[in-house]
Amino acid sequence: MRVTQSMLSSNMLRNLSNSYNKMGTLQEQITSGKKITRPSQDPVVAMKGIGYRTNLDKVEQYQRNLGEATNWLDSSDDALDKVGLALQRVQELVTQASTDTLTPDDRLKVQKEIAQVKEQIRDLGNTKVGDKYLFSGTKTLEPLFVGGSVAGESSSPLPGTPTNIAYTNDVSIEVYDNVEIKVNSNGYEVFHGIENVLNDLETVFLATPNSGSDFDGFLGEISNLQNTVLEERADIGARQNRVEMMENRLSTQEVIVTKQLSNNEDIDYEKSITELISQESVHRASLSVGSRIIQPTLVDFLR
Amino acid sequence: MRSTFMGLEASKRGLFTQQSALYTTGHNIANANTQGYSRQRVNMQPTLGYPGTGLNAPKTAGFIGTGVEAHSVQRIRDGFIDRQYRQETNKLGYWESRSQAITQMEDILSEPSEFGLNESLNQFWKSLQDLSTNPENAGARKVVIQRGTAVAESFNYIHTQLSDIQANIKNELRVSTKDINSMLEQIASLNGQIAAIEPNGYMPNDLYDARDNLLDELSEYFPLEISYDKSGGGALDIAEGIVNVSIQTKTGAIAVVAGKDFSEMTTSLTSTETYEDYGQITFSSVGNATGGNYAYSDMPINKGKILSLIDSYGRGPAGAEVGYYPSMLENLNDMAKAFADEFNSVHQSGFSLPDELTGNSSTGLNFFEDGSGGTAITAANIIVANNLLTNPSLVAASNANAEEGNGQNALDLSNTKFTQLTVGTTTNTTVQTFYQSIIGQLGVDGEQANRLTYNSETIKMAVANNKASVSAVSLDEEMTNMITFQQAYNASARMITVVDETLDKIINGMGRVGI
């Protein structure tokens, strides 16, 4: 084959431009840390990348949701703990009141304290975290107790049912695909029960005359109330366990998805830099070969 | 009897001929870097010997040579390689243009990345999840509205950008039409000049080169068929004649240049941005250039830039367009519509925050709307409903009336990205998987176009090297020729000296015996 200067120079140009292209791709890979920047470089990687990103976003979001769930459960548990303590105080006071050595005046003093405890329990029933009332079911912007009665109840005397069923509704949070955890406690049931007993107690206290035996039934009722609160807390505890388990699962999931995402589209720096260096030397070689090949012709030697 | 001065004459012819060969060498060297230049060679031949043949020719011992003449100047070229080169140019024209169109599409869609459509959908999903955990929170609602707007804007942006590129492709088609028409005219005009020169026995090499260059360029657009008609008169046998150019179709050839006649190409593209049927590329009929309709269905597949541009831009009547950009736009429209419809129907079944005055929630509201006021949501017109923008508490996060702490509907809304739907004609897909599939398809198409572009570039390069191997100027060779011709010239000159000395002997040295 007859070889001419133009062939050599066009070949050299093409080789150089191929070499530049390869270096450009490597440079792009190294600066972005990604194997590909456009789908055509590897359609499978691109397609999977979209899926993995979505999965990763999901895991991140579910972790955030879990934080929210933890917040609900911890706050509810804390409030119910305080309700339990308050009930304990009521128990002590009623025990005291059931002693026949107490005068009606003394009992009136005890009643005053119980009235205070009742107020305290109502305050606990209106516990807020951020903007939300924890025990108002899905009516989170409305307090459970309004003006001394349970909100939404049609009328005294108790017991009644809430006019708005929303007060007894569950609030749940999604913590994984189609996995929802109920995060509130049934405040209406608990506080409504306590309110009933305490109201009855008040009636007895205020009745004249009253004797120690009038309070006999109440100790049992109070202990029932304490049990209800404990049951609710046990339920919260169980749900906290689920949340923790989910947290563990999600952090494992996060590691897995991040790894998949990384395996799918991140470059191996050692490999890419090595490739860049070898490509650089190829490029230098083709430049120097080019300068040698193009230069001399017969023209340089004829005189 | 030979003439006394015949030697002088023969050597003079030698001088002249070697000189013209030297000048041609000079022309080659001068054009060493001219695009499309083919090296030229002086075809030398001996002049008729002495004596000539005939009844009254003198009878002598030998048939004595009378020197040399430059018979013709020919360019050195291989028609087969030209043909191959044009075929490869043609394929490259198709794939290069397609690859470019897809690359631009990839640039717009920018997947996989942290700022593509998928990312905005993910962010929207996240904001809805946040809303489901904090449905009473005005901030979470505003975020949902903003992220929803981002989704709508991503659709709008992609649609606008793709439409712009599509319009550019259309413009390229229009410019190409002008370019093609200009080339057809130039080829016909060169044919005219060549037809005027050849009958005089000359070889218009530089005109041939110009014409071949034009044919190379034209073959980027169409698959060509080329034939030659010899010129009459005193045309040399090696003269190339005039060229007839036809465009190959599946059903026959369309003659677009015949001698001095050439067709004019018109597309049915108008300045209005509507699709038109590309059955209507028309070549006018002028004289022997019969022209005709170049229907899309007649175009050989994967050949030529024109076909590639049409494939990318799209064709067909409004509403039934086919082509690369229309189908991507349609996919996006289908996706925007399916997503917005599903999202709206879930949103309609939900309830907003209860009104402060009435205590009741609004329901049956749309989240996304057709921004152009119609009812068909597309990628181009999707917006977040105006009343939601002004009042974020209307976002229907709850699935029951007057329950501000109920985020169930927000949860259902978030899941619309993963709900089984019918997107366009694709059944049982989700917005997520549908989008993944169109990106996957784009990637596969792009990969194919890039690979075939690279391959046809490589083949074209190889053929171009073959072509250069035959036709390109080698300076070494020209130098060698230069020395050859120079030495021959010198030798002829020396021959003249020898004849001179011989004559000197006859004229000055004879008849002087004894002096």
PDB file of N, CA, C and O in Angstrom, chain B residues 67-111:
ATOM      1  N   GLY B  67      10.973  11.453 -30.623  1.00  0.00           N
ATOM      2  CA  GLY B  67      10.853  12.148 -29.335  1.00  0.00           C
ATOM      3  C   GLY B  67       9.589  11.791 -28.591  1.00  0.00           C
ATOM      4  O   GLY B  67       8.954  10.776 -28.848  1.00  0.00           O
ATOM      5  N   VAL B  68       9.256  12.679 -27.658  1.00  0.00           N
ATOM      6  CA  VAL B  68       8.158  12.385 -26.744  1.00  0.00           C
ATOM      7  C   VAL B  68       7.145  13.515 -26.781  1.00  0.00           C
ATOM      8  O   VAL B  68       7.473  14.642 -27.150  1.00  0.00           O
ATOM      9  N   GLU B  69       5.918  13.194 -26.403  1.00  0.00           N
ATOM     10  CA  GLU B  69       4.962  14.286 -26.198  1.00  0.00           C
ATOM     11  C   GLU B  69       4.130  13.983 -24.953  1.00  0.00           C
ATOM     12  O   GLU B  69       3.994  12.836 -24.544  1.00  0.00           O
ATOM     13  N   ALA B  70       3.616  15.047 -24.323  1.00  0.00           N
ATOM     14  CA  ALA B  70       2.705  14.878 -23.194  1.00  0.00           C
ATOM     15  C   ALA B  70       1.334  14.657 -23.785  1.00  0.00           C
ATOM     16  O   ALA B  70       0.739  15.568 -24.340  1.00  0.00           O
ATOM     17  N   HIS B  71       0.848  13.428 -23.688  1.00  0.00           N
ATOM     18  CA  HIS B  71      -0.411  13.115 -24.338  1.00  0.00           C
ATOM     19  C   HIS B  71      -1.597  13.640 -23.540  1.00  0.00           C
ATOM     20  O   HIS B  71      -2.508  14.240 -24.067  1.00  0.00           O
ATOM     21  N   SER B  72      -1.547  13.392 -22.237  1.00  0.00           N
ATOM     22  CA  SER B  72      -2.641  13.873 -21.399  1.00  0.00           C
ATOM     23  C   SER B  72      -2.160  14.013 -19.966  1.00  0.00           C
ATOM     24  O   SER B  72      -1.143  13.446 -19.588  1.00  0.00           O
ATOM     25  N   VAL B  73      -2.932  14.809 -19.194  1.00  0.00           N
ATOM     26  CA  VAL B  73      -2.658  14.892 -17.762  1.00  0.00           C
ATOM     27  C   VAL B  73      -3.850  14.249 -17.063  1.00  0.00           C
ATOM     28  O   VAL B  73      -4.977  14.698 -17.220  1.00  0.00           O
ATOM     29  N   GLN B  74      -3.555  13.171 -16.312  1.00  0.00           N
ATOM     30  CA  GLN B  74      -4.655  12.407 -15.729  1.00  0.00           C
ATOM     31  C   GLN B  74      -4.555  12.437 -14.218  1.00  0.00           C
ATOM     32  O   GLN B  74      -3.462  12.416 -13.666  1.00  0.00           O
ATOM     33  N   ARG B  75      -5.757  12.492 -13.556  1.00  0.00           N
ATOM     34  CA  ARG B  75      -5.685  12.376 -12.101  1.00  0.00           C
ATOM     35  C   ARG B  75      -5.766  10.908 -11.733  1.00  0.00           C
ATOM     36  O   ARG B  75      -6.400  10.108 -12.439  1.00  0.00           O
ATOM     37  N   ILE B  76      -5.138  10.559 -10.653  1.00  0.00           N
ATOM     38  CA  ILE B  76      -5.057   9.151 -10.292  1.00  0.00           C
ATOM     39  C   ILE B  76      -6.091   8.880  -9.213  1.00  0.00           C
ATOM     40  O   ILE B  76      -6.047   9.461  -8.129  1.00  0.00           O
ATOM     41  N   ARG B  77      -7.021   8.032  -9.541  1.00  0.00           N
ATOM     42  CA  ARG B  77      -8.170   7.855  -8.683  1.00  0.00           C
ATOM     43  C   ARG B  77      -8.769   6.498  -8.950  1.00  0.00           C
ATOM     44  O   ARG B  77      -8.608   5.927 -10.030  1.00  0.00           O
ATOM     45  N   ASP B  78      -9.471   5.947  -7.926  1.00  0.00           N
ATOM     46  CA  ASP B  78     -10.081   4.635  -8.064  1.00  0.00           C
ATOM     47  C   ASP B  78     -11.589   4.764  -7.853  1.00  0.00           C
ATOM     48  O   ASP B  78     -12.052   5.065  -6.756  1.00  0.00           O
ATOM     49  N   GLY B  79     -12.327   4.556  -8.911  1.00  0.00           N
ATOM     50  CA  GLY B  79     -13.776   4.730  -8.865  1.00  0.00           C
ATOM     51  C   GLY B  79     -14.453   3.810  -7.860  1.00  0.00           C
ATOM     52  O   GLY B  79     -15.438   4.168  -7.219  1.00  0.00           O
ATOM     53  N   PHE B  80     -13.905   2.632  -7.674  1.00  0.00           N
ATOM     54  CA  PHE B  80     -14.506   1.671  -6.749  1.00  0.00           C
ATOM     55  C   PHE B  80     -14.395   2.183  -5.313  1.00  0.00           C
ATOM     56  O   PHE B  80     -15.341   2.115  -4.534  1.00  0.00           O
ATOM     57  N   ILE B  81     -13.199   2.733  -5.014  1.00  0.00           N
ATOM     58  CA  ILE B  81     -13.018   3.268  -3.656  1.00  0.00           C
ATOM     59  C   ILE B  81     -13.942   4.467  -3.429  1.00  0.00           C
ATOM     60  O   ILE B  81     -14.528   4.624  -2.360  1.00  0.00           O
ATOM     61  N   ASP B  82     -14.095   5.299  -4.472  1.00  0.00           N
ATOM     62  CA  ASP B  82     -15.007   6.448  -4.366  1.00  0.00           C
ATOM     63  C   ASP B  82     -16.404   5.990  -3.993  1.00  0.00           C
ATOM     64  O   ASP B  82     -17.054   6.554  -3.123  1.00  0.00           O
ATOM     65  N   ARG B  83     -16.827   4.941  -4.627  1.00  0.00           N
ATOM     66  CA  ARG B  83     -18.155   4.404  -4.408  1.00  0.00           C
ATOM     67  C   ARG B  83     -18.306   3.907  -2.975  1.00  0.00           C
ATOM     68  O   ARG B  83     -19.275   4.208  -2.282  1.00  0.00           O
ATOM     69  N   GLN B  84     -17.285   3.174  -2.532  1.00  0.00           N
ATOM     70  CA  GLN B  84     -17.277   2.654  -1.168  1.00  0.00           C
ATOM     71  C   GLN B  84     -17.269   3.799  -0.157  1.00  0.00           C
ATOM     72  O   GLN B  84     -17.990   3.780   0.833  1.00  0.00           O
ATOM     73  N   TYR B  85     -16.463   4.797  -0.460  1.00  0.00           N
ATOM     74  CA  TYR B  85     -16.339   5.954   0.434  1.00  0.00           C
ATOM     75  C   TYR B  85     -17.689   6.634   0.591  1.00  0.00           C
ATOM     76  O   TYR B  85     -18.095   6.998   1.686  1.00  0.00           O
ATOM     77  N   ARG B  86     -18.402   6.746  -0.525  1.00  0.00           N
ATOM     78  CA  ARG B  86     -19.706   7.416  -0.465  1.00  0.00           C
ATOM     79  C   ARG B  86     -20.719   6.579   0.316  1.00  0.00           C
ATOM     80  O   ARG B  86     -21.539   7.118   1.052  1.00  0.00           O
ATOM     81  N   GLN B  87     -20.639   5.275   0.157  1.00  0.00           N
ATOM     82  CA  GLN B  87     -21.546   4.418   0.930  1.00  0.00           C
ATOM     83  C   GLN B  87     -21.319   4.588   2.427  1.00  0.00           C
ATOM     84  O   GLN B  87     -22.260   4.688   3.214  1.00  0.00           O
ATOM     85  N   GLU B  88     -20.067   4.621   2.827  1.00  0.00           N
ATOM     86  CA  GLU B  88     -19.756   4.741   4.247  1.00  0.00           C
ATOM     87  C   GLU B  88     -20.118   6.141   4.770  1.00  0.00           C
ATOM     88  O   GLU B  88     -20.591   6.291   5.882  1.00  0.00           O
ATOM     89  N   THR B  89     -19.863   7.150   3.920  1.00  0.00           N
ATOM     90  CA  THR B  89     -20.247   8.515   4.300  1.00  0.00           C
ATOM     91  C   THR B  89     -21.729   8.566   4.583  1.00  0.00           C
ATOM     92  O   THR B  89     -22.200   9.180   5.533  1.00  0.00           O
ATOM     93  N   ASN B  90     -22.471   7.858   3.742  1.00  0.00           N
ATOM     94  CA  ASN B  90     -23.915   7.807   3.850  1.00  0.00           C
ATOM     95  C   ASN B  90     -24.371   7.185   5.167  1.00  0.00           C
ATOM     96  O   ASN B  90     -25.204   7.723   5.883  1.00  0.00           O
ATOM     97  N   LYS B  91     -23.760   6.044   5.507  1.00  0.00           N
ATOM     98  CA  LYS B  91     -24.113   5.382   6.773  1.00  0.00           C
ATOM     99  C   LYS B  91     -23.742   6.268   7.953  1.00  0.00           C
ATOM    100  O   LYS B  91     -24.508   6.425   8.900  1.00  0.00           O
ATOM    101  N   LEU B  92     -22.546   6.838   7.866  1.00  0.00           N
ATOM    102  CA  LEU B  92     -22.094   7.715   8.955  1.00  0.00           C
ATOM    103  C   LEU B  92     -23.049   8.891   9.105  1.00  0.00           C
ATOM    104  O   LEU B  92     -23.373   9.299  10.209  1.00  0.00           O
ATOM    105  N   GLY B  93     -23.525   9.405   7.959  1.00  0.00           N
ATOM    106  CA  GLY B  93     -24.475  10.519   7.988  1.00  0.00           C
ATOM    107  C   GLY B  93     -25.701  10.166   8.814  1.00  0.00           C
ATOM    108  O   GLY B  93     -26.164  10.949   9.632  1.00  0.00           O
ATOM    109  N   TYR B  94     -26.186   8.942   8.643  1.00  0.00           N
ATOM    110  CA  TYR B  94     -27.364   8.508   9.408  1.00  0.00           C
ATOM    111  C   TYR B  94     -27.043   8.412  10.898  1.00  0.00           C
ATOM    112  O   TYR B  94     -27.706   9.025  11.733  1.00  0.00           O
ATOM    113  N   TRP B  95     -25.999   7.633  11.220  1.00  0.00           N
ATOM    114  CA  TRP B  95     -25.762   7.316  12.632  1.00  0.00           C
ATOM    115  C   TRP B  95     -25.250   8.516  13.411  1.00  0.00           C
ATOM    116  O   TRP B  95     -25.548   8.679  14.585  1.00  0.00           O
ATOM    117  N   GLU B  96     -24.454   9.354  12.738  1.00  0.00           N
ATOM    118  CA  GLU B  96     -23.912  10.514  13.433  1.00  0.00           C
ATOM    119  C   GLU B  96     -25.047  11.441  13.853  1.00  0.00           C
ATOM    120  O   GLU B  96     -25.093  11.902  14.987  1.00  0.00           O
ATOM    121  N   SER B  97     -25.969  11.652  12.937  1.00  0.00           N
ATOM    122  CA  SER B  97     -27.082  12.540  13.226  1.00  0.00           C
ATOM    123  C   SER B  97     -27.978  11.943  14.311  1.00  0.00           C
ATOM    124  O   SER B  97     -28.447  12.638  15.212  1.00  0.00           O
ATOM    125  N   ARG B  98     -28.190  10.637  14.253  1.00  0.00           N
ATOM    126  CA  ARG B  98     -29.024   9.987  15.256  1.00  0.00           C
ATOM    127  C   ARG B  98     -28.359  10.044  16.633  1.00  0.00           C
ATOM    128  O   ARG B  98     -28.994  10.352  17.634  1.00  0.00           O
ATOM    129  N   SER B  99     -27.082   9.749  16.620  1.00  0.00           N
ATOM    130  CA  SER B  99     -26.332   9.762  17.869  1.00  0.00           C
ATOM    131  C   SER B  99     -26.393  11.148  18.506  1.00  0.00           C
ATOM    132  O   SER B  99     -26.582  11.294  19.716  1.00  0.00           O
ATOM    133  N   GLN B 100     -26.286  12.161  17.652  1.00  0.00           N
ATOM    134  CA  GLN B 100     -26.342  13.538  18.145  1.00  0.00           C
ATOM    135  C   GLN B 100     -27.717  13.850  18.745  1.00  0.00           C
ATOM    136  O   GLN B 100     -27.823  14.435  19.826  1.00  0.00           O
ATOM    137  N   ALA B 101     -28.761  13.400  18.051  1.00  0.00           N
ATOM    138  CA  ALA B 101     -30.127  13.654  18.531  1.00  0.00           C
ATOM    139  C   ALA B 101     -30.361  12.978  19.880  1.00  0.00           C
ATOM    140  O   ALA B 101     -30.966  13.558  20.788  1.00  0.00           O
ATOM    141  N   ILE B 102     -29.850  11.767  20.018  1.00  0.00           N
ATOM    142  CA  ILE B 102     -30.065  11.033  21.276  1.00  0.00           C
ATOM    143  C   ILE B 102     -29.224  11.632  22.394  1.00  0.00           C
ATOM    144  O   ILE B 102     -29.675  11.762  23.535  1.00  0.00           O
ATOM    145  N   THR B 103     -27.992  12.030  22.044  1.00  0.00           N
ATOM    146  CA  THR B 103     -27.131  12.650  23.056  1.00  0.00           C
ATOM    147  C   THR B 103     -27.795  13.890  23.639  1.00  0.00           C
ATOM    148  O   THR B 103     -27.790  14.106  24.850  1.00  0.00           O
ATOM    149  N   GLN B 104     -28.393  14.677  22.758  1.00  0.00           N
ATOM    150  CA  GLN B 104     -29.063  15.891  23.238  1.00  0.00           C
ATOM    151  C   GLN B 104     -30.229  15.531  24.156  1.00  0.00           C
ATOM    152  O   GLN B 104     -30.444  16.193  25.164  1.00  0.00           O
ATOM    153  N   MET B 105     -30.926  14.455  23.787  1.00  0.00           N
ATOM    154  CA  MET B 105     -32.045  14.024  24.620  1.00  0.00           C
ATOM    155  C   MET B 105     -31.549  13.584  25.989  1.00  0.00           C
ATOM    156  O   MET B 105     -32.142  13.899  27.026  1.00  0.00           O
ATOM    157  N   GLU B 106     -30.444  12.875  25.978  1.00  0.00           N
ATOM    158  CA  GLU B 106     -29.856  12.423  27.244  1.00  0.00           C
ATOM    159  C   GLU B 106     -29.462  13.608  28.116  1.00  0.00           C
ATOM    160  O   GLU B 106     -29.651  13.589  29.332  1.00  0.00           O
ATOM    161  N   ASP B 107     -28.908  14.631  27.455  1.00  0.00           N
ATOM    162  CA  ASP B 107     -28.496  15.826  28.203  1.00  0.00           C
ATOM    163  C   ASP B 107     -29.686  16.443  28.911  1.00  0.00           C
ATOM    164  O   ASP B 107     -29.577  16.886  30.052  1.00  0.00           O
ATOM    165  N   ILE B 108     -30.818  16.485  28.227  1.00  0.00           N
ATOM    166  CA  ILE B 108     -32.004  17.104  28.823  1.00  0.00           C
ATOM    167  C   ILE B 108     -32.549  16.258  29.966  1.00  0.00           C
ATOM    168  O   ILE B 108     -32.878  16.765  31.033  1.00  0.00           O
ATOM    169  N   LEU B 109     -32.623  14.953  29.742  1.00  0.00           N
ATOM    170  CA  LEU B 109     -33.222  14.101  30.778  1.00  0.00           C
ATOM    171  C   LEU B 109     -32.300  13.951  31.985  1.00  0.00           C
ATOM    172  O   LEU B 109     -32.756  13.690  33.088  1.00  0.00           O
ATOM    173  N   SER B 110     -31.010  14.128  31.757  1.00  0.00           N
ATOM    174  CA  SER B 110     -29.969  14.020  32.799  1.00  0.00           C
ATOM    175  C   SER B 110     -30.279  12.956  33.852  1.00  0.00           C
ATOM    176  O   SER B 110     -30.464  13.262  35.014  1.00  0.00           O
ATOM    177  N   GLU B 111     -30.347  11.735  33.405  1.00  0.00           N
ATOM    178  CA  GLU B 111     -30.465  10.588  34.313  1.00  0.00           C
ATOM    179  C   GLU B 111     -29.268   9.679  34.083  1.00  0.00           C
ATOM    180  O   GLU B 111     -28.796   9.578  32.970  1.00  0.00           O
TER     181      GLU B 111
END
